[in-house]
Tab-separated table of C-alpha atoms and ligand atoms in Angstrom:
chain	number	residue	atom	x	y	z
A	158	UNK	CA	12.193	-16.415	24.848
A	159	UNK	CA	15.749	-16.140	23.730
A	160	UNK	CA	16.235	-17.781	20.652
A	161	UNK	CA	13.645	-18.005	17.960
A	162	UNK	CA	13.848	-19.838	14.069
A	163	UNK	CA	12.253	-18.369	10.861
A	164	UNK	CA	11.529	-20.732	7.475
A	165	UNK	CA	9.834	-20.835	4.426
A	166	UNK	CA	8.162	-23.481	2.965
A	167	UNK	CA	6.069	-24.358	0.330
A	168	UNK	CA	5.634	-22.532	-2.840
A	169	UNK	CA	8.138	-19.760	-2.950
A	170	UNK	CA	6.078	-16.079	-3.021
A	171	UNK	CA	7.337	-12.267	-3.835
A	172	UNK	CA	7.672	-10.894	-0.628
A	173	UNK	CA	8.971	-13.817	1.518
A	174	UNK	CA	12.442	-12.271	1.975
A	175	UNK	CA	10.790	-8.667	2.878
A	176	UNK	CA	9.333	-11.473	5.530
A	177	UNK	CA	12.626	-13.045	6.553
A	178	UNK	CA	13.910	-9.488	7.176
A	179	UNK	CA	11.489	-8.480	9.643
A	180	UNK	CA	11.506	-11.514	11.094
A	181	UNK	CA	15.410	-11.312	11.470
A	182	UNK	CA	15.489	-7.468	12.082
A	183	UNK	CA	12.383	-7.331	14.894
A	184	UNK	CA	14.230	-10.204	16.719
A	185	UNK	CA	17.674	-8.546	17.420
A	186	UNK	CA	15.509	-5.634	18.208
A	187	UNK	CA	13.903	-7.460	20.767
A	188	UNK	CA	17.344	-8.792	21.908
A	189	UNK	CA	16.690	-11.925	20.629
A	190	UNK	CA	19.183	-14.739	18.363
A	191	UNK	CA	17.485	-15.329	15.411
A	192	UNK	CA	18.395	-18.389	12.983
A	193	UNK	CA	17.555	-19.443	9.300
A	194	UNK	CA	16.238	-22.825	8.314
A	195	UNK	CA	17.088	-23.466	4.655
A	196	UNK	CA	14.698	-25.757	2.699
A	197	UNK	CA	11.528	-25.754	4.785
A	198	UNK	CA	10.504	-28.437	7.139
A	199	UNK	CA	13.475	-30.596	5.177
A	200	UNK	CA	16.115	-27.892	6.327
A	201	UNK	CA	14.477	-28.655	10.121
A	202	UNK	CA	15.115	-32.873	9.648
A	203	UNK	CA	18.402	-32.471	8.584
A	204	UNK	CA	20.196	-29.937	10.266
A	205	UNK	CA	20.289	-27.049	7.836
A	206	UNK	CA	20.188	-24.086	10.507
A	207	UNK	CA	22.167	-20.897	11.139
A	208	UNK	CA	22.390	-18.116	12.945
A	209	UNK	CA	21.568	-14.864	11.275
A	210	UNK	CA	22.225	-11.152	11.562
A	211	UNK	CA	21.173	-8.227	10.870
A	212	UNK	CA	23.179	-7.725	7.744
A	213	UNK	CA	22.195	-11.613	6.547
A	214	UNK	CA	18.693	-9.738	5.524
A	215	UNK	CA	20.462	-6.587	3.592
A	216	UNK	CA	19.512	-5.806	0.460
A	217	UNK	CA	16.424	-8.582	0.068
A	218	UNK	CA	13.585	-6.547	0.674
A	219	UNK	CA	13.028	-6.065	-3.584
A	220	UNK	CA	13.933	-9.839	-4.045
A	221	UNK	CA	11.620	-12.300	-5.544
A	222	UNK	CA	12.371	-16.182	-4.569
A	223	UNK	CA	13.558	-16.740	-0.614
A	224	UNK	CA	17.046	-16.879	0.532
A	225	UNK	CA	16.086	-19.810	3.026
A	226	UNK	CA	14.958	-21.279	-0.265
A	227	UNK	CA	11.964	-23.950	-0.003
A	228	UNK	CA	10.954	-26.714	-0.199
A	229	UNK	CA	8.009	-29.301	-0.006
A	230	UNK	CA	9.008	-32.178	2.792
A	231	UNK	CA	7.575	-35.795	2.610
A	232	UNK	CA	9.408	-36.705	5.465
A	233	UNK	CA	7.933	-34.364	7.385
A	234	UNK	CA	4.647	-36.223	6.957
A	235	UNK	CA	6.159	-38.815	9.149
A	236	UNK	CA	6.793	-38.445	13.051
A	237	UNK	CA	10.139	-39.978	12.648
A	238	UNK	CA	10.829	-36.923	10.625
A	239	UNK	CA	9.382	-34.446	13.008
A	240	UNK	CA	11.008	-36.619	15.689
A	241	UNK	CA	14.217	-35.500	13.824
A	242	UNK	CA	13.473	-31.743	13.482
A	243	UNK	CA	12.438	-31.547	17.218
A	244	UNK	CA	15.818	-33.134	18.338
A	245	UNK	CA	17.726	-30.380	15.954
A	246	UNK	CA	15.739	-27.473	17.687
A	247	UNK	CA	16.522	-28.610	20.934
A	248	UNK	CA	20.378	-29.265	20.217
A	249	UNK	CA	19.695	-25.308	18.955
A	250	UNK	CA	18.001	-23.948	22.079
A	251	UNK	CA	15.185	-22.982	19.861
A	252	UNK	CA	12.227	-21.676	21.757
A	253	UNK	CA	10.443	-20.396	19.310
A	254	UNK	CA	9.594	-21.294	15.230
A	255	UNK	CA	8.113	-18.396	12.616
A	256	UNK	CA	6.769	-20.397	9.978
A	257	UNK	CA	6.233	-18.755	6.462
A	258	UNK	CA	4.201	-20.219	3.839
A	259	UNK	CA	1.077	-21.335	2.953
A	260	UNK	CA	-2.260	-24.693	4.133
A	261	UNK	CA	0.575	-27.442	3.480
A	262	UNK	CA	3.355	-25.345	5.917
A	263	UNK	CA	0.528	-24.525	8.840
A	264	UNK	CA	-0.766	-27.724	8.344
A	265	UNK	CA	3.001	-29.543	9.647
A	266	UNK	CA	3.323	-26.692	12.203
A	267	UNK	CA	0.087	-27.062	13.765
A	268	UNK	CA	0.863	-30.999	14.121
A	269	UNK	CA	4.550	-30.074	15.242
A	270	UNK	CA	3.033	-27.972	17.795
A	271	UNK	CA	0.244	-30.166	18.821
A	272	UNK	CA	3.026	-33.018	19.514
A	273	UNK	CA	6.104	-31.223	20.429
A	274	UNK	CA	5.163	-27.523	21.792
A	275	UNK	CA	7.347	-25.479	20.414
A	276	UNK	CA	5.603	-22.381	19.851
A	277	UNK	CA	5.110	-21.002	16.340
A	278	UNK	CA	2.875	-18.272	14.817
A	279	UNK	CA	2.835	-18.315	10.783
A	280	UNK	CA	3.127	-15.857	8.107
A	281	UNK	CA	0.815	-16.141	5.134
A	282	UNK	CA	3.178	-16.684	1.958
A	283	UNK	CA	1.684	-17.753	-0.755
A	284	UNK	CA	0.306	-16.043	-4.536
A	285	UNK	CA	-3.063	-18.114	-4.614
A	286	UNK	CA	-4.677	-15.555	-1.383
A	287	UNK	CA	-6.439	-18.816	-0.262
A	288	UNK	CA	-5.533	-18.768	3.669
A	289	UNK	CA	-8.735	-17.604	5.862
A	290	UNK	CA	-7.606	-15.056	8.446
A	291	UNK	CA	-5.724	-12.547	6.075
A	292	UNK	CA	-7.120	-10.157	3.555
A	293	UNK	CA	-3.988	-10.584	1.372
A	294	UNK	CA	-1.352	-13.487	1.176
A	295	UNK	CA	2.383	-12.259	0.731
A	296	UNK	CA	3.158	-12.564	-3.064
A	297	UNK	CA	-1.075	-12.565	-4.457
A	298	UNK	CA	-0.392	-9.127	-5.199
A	299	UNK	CA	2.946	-9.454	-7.325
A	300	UNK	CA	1.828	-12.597	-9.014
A	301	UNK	CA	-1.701	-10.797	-10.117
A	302	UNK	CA	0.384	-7.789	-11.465
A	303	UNK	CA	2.732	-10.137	-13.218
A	304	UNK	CA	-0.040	-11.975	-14.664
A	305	UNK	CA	-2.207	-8.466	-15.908
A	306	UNK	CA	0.868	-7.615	-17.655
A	307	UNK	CA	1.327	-11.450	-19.784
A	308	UNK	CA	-2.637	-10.516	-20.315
A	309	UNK	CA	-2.451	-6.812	-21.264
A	310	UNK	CA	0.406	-8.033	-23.693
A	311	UNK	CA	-1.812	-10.968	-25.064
A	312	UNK	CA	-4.809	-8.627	-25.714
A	313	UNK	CA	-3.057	-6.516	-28.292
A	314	UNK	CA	-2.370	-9.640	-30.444
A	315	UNK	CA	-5.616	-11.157	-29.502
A	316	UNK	CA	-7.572	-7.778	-30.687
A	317	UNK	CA	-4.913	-7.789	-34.241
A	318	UNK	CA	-5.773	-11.170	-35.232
A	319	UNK	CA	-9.623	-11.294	-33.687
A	320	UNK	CA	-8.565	-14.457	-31.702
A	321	UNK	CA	-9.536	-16.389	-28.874
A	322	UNK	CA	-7.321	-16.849	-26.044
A	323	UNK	CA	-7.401	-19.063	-23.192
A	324	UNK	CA	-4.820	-17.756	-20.404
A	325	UNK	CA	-4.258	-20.025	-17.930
A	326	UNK	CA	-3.147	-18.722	-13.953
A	327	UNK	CA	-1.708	-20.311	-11.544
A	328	UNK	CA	-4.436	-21.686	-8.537
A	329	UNK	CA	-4.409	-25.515	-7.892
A	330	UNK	CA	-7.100	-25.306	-5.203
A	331	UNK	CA	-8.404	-21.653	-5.507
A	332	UNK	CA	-9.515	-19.021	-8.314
A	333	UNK	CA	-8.322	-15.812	-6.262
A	334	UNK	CA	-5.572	-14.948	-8.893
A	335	UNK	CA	-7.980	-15.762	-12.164
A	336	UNK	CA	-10.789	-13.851	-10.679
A	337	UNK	CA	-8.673	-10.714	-9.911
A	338	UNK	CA	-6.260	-10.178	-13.230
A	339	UNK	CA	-10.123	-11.442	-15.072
A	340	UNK	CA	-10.969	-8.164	-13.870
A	341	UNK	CA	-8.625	-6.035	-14.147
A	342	UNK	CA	-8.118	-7.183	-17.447
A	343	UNK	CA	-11.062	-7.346	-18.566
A	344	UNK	CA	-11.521	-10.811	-19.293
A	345	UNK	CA	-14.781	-12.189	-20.989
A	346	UNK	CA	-15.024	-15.174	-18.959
A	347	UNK	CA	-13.019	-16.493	-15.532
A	348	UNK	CA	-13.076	-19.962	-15.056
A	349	UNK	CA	-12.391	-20.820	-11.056
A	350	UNK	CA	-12.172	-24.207	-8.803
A	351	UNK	CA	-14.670	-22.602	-6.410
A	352	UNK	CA	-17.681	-22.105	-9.047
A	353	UNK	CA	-19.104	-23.884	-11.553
A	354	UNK	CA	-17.992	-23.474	-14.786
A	355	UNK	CA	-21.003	-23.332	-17.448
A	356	UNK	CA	-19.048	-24.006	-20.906
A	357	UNK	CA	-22.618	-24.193	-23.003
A	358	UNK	CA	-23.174	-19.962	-22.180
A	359	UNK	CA	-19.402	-19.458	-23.125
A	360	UNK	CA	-20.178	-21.448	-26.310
A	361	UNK	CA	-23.322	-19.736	-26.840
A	362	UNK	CA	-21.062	-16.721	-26.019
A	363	UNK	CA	-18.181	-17.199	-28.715
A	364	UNK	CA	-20.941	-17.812	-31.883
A	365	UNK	CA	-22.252	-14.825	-31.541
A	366	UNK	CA	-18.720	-13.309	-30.946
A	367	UNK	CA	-18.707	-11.077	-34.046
A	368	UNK	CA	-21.385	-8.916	-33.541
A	369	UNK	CA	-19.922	-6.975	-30.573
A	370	UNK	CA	-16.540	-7.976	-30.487
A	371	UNK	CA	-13.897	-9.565	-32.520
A	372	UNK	CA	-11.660	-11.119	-29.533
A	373	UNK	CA	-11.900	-12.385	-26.543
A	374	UNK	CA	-9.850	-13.102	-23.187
A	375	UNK	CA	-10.825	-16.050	-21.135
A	376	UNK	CA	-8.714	-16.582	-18.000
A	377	UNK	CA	-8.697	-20.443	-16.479
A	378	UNK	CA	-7.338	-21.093	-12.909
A	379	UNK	CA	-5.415	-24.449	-13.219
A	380	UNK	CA	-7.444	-26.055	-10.995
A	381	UNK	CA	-10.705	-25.372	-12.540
A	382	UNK	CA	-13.340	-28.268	-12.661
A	383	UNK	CA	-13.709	-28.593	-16.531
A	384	UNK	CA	-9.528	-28.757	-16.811
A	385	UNK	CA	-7.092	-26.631	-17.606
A	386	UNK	CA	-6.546	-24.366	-20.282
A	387	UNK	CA	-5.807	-26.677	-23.340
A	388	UNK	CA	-8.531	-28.889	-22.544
A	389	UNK	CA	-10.863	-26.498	-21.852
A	390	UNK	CA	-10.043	-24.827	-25.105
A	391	UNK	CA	-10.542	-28.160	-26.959
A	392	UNK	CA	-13.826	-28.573	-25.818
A	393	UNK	CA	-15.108	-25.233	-26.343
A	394	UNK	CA	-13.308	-24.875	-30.258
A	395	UNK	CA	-15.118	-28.756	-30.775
A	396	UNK	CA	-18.748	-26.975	-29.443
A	397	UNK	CA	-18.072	-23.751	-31.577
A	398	UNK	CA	-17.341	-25.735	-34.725
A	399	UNK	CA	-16.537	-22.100	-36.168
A	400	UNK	CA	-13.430	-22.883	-38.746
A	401	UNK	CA	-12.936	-19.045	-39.163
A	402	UNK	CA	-13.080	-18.743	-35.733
A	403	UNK	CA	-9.108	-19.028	-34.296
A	404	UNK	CA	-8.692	-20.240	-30.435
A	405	UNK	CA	-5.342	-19.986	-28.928
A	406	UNK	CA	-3.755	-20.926	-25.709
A	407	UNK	CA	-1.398	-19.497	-23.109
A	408	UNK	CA	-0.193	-21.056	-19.798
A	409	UNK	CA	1.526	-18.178	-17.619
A	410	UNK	CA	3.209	-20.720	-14.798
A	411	UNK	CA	5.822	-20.083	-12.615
A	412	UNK	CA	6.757	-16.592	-13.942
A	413	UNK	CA	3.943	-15.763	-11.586
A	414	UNK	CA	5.988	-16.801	-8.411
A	415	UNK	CA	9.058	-14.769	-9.797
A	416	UNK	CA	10.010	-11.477	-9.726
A	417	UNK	CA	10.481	-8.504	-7.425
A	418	UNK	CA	7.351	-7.816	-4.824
A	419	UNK	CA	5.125	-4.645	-4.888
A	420	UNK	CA	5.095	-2.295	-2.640
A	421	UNK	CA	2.095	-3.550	-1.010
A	422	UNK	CA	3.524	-7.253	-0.861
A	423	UNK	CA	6.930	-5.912	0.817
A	424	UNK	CA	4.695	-3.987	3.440
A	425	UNK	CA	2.533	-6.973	4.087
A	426	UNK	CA	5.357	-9.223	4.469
A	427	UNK	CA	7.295	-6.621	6.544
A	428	UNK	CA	4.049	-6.294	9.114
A	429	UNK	CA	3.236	-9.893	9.562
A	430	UNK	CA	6.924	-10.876	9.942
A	431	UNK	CA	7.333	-8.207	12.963
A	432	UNK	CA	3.980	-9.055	14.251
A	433	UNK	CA	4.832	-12.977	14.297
A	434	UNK	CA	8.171	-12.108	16.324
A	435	UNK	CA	5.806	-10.102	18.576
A	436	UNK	CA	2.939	-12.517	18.945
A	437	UNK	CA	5.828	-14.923	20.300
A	438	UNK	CA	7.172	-12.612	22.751
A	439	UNK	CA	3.281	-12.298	23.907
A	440	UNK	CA	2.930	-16.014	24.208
A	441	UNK	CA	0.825	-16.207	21.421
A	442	UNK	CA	1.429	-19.878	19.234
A	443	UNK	CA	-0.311	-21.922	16.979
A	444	UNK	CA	-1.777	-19.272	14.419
A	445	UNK	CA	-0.972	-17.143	11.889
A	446	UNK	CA	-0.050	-12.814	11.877
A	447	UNK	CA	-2.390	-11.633	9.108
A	448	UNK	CA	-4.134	-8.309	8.465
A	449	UNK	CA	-7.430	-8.074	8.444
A	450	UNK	CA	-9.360	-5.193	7.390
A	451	UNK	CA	-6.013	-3.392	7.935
A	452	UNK	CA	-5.467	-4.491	11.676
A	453	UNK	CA	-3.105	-7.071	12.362
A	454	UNK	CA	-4.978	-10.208	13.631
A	455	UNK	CA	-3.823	-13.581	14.899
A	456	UNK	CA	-5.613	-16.086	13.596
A	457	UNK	CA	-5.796	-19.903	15.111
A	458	UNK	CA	-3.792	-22.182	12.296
A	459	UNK	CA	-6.917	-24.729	12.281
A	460	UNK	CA	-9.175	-21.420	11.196
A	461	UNK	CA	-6.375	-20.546	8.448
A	462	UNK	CA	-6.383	-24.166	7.457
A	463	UNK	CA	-9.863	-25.589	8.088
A	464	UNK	CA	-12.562	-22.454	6.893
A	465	UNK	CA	-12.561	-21.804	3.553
A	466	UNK	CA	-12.021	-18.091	2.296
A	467	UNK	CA	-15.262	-16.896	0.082
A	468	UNK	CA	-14.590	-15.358	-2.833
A	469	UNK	CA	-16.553	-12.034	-3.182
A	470	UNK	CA	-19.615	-12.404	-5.025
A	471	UNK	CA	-19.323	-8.608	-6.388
A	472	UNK	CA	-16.286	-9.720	-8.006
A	473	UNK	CA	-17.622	-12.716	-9.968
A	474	UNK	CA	-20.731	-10.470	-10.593
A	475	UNK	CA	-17.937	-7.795	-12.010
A	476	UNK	CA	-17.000	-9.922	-14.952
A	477	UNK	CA	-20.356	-10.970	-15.909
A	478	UNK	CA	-21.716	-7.516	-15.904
A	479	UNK	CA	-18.575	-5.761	-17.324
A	480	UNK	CA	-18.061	-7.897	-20.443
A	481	UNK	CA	-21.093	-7.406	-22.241
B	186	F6P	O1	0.667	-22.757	-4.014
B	186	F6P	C1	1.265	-21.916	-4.912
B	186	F6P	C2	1.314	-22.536	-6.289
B	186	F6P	O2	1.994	-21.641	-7.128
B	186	F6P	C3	-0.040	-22.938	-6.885
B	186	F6P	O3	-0.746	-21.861	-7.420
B	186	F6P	C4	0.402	-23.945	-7.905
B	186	F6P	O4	-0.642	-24.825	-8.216
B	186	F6P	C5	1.523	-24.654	-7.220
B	186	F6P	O5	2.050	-23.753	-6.273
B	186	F6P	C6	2.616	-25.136	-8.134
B	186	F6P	O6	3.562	-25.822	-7.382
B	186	F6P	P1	4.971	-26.288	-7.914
B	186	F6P	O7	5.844	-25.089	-8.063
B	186	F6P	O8	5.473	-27.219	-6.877
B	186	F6P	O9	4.735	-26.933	-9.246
């Protein structure tokens, strides 16, 4: 293999460039040409390719964002758009494709690979943690340390006025980030997509708020059955009926995806990019560098896309138990 492409796609995630840049670095390494796709899958149908360097991928490793930027493609959902981005690789020379993202950007490689055969491993970039065959997504880690801090700041004004507050996270499809910043801080109640959410004990919960506490945190994933935060709010304050009782609501959104990685996302990012490079160069394709139990495993994109991830039940048993 002697010239390989690296994207992202998707939802941008802290820790993507630290990706790029292994990606980029392990490849002229190897003694192989490396080239950016800009935009994702769209970058792919229309020709948006260059060759990079080494010093294309200076000075990104503390970047938030992705300087391939990203994008979510339609036309990719087509085979005359995949049609397209085949004929571009092949005008390229490209014999190779590291894909980094998150279910919708292993989801068009694993059909691009099933019809084309161009081989591509993927790199898990994402801040909701839901892809089976990692421990950790690149950017969950930022975007839950982002969101503790919003929360830690929301507490002290929750506690001064003995409020309610409904913070909602970012999760369409999965509760990962809720369930962790719940915890770690210290949330009454997490509301997630993957459980059931039983509004009558958090009503029962919020009468008898006074006698032990005066405020009280409740972190909503987006994507939770009942609704997001506002509504969910609503129909708790309506089922309170407490006048003196004041509910608020915050939605944290995209500040989640911003902002510079942590250490553990840039090292994350940094293995699975040089791992991806190095699962091509093995022959490995159609799967996904991840790190498992801190091991590096390749996992089959169908697995990363098709098995669900299970929560751990210790941590939803964490925020029951710990906010009594
Ligand atoms: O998949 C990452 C994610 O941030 C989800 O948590 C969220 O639901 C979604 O992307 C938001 O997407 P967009 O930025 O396109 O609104």
């Amino acid at each position: 293999m002697k010239k390989i492409a690296v994207f992202t796609s998707g939802g941008d995630s802290p820790g993507m460039n630290a990706c790029i840049r292994a990606v980029v670095r392990t490849s002229i390494f190897k003694g192989i040409e490396v080239y950016g796709i800009s935009y994702g899958y769209d970058g792919m149908i229309n020709g948006n390719i260059k060759r990079m360097q080494s010093h294309s991928v200076s000075n990104i490793i503390q970047r938030g964002g992705t300087i391939l930027k990203s994008a979510r493609s339609d036309e990719f959902r087509t085979f005359e758009g995949r049609k397209k981005a085949y004929d571009l690789l092949q005008k390229h020379g490209i014999e190779g494709i590291v894909a980094i993202g998150g279910d919708g950007t292993f989801t068009g490689a694993k059909v691009f690979f099933e019809e084309f055969g161009i081989p591509t491993i993927g790199c898990p970039g994402t801040i909701d943690n839901d892809i089976f065959g990692t421990d950790f997504t690149i950017g969950f880690d930022t975007a839950v340390n982002t969101a503790l801090e919003a929360i830690d700041k929301i507490r002290d004004t929750a506690a001064a006025h003995d409020r309610i507050f409904f913070i909602e996270v970012m999760g369409r499809d999965s509760g990962y980030i809720a369930l962790e910043c719940g915890i770690g801080g210290g949330a009454e109640f997490v509301m997630i997509p993957e459980t059931e959410t039983d509004l009558k004990r958090v009503v029962k919960s919020l009468k008898n708020l006074r006698k032990t506490k005066t405020s009280s945190i409740i972190v909503v994933a987006e994507g939770d059955e009942e609704g997001g935060a506002e509504e969910i709010m609503q129909k708790v304050k309506e089922k309170v009926n407490d006048p003196e009782k004041e509910f608020k609501v915050t939605t944290l959104g995209h500040i989640q995806r911003g902002g510079n990685p942590t250490a553990r996302d840039r090292v994350l990012a940094s293995r699975c990019g040089m791992a991806a490079v190095e699962g091509l160069l093995e022959g490995k394709s159609n799967c996904m560098a991840g790190v498992v139990n801190g091991e590096v495993v390749y996992t089959p994109f169908e697995d990363c896309i098709g098995k669900p991830k299970q929560l751990k039940e210790d941590h939803l048993k964490l925020i029951e138990i710990l906010s009594i």
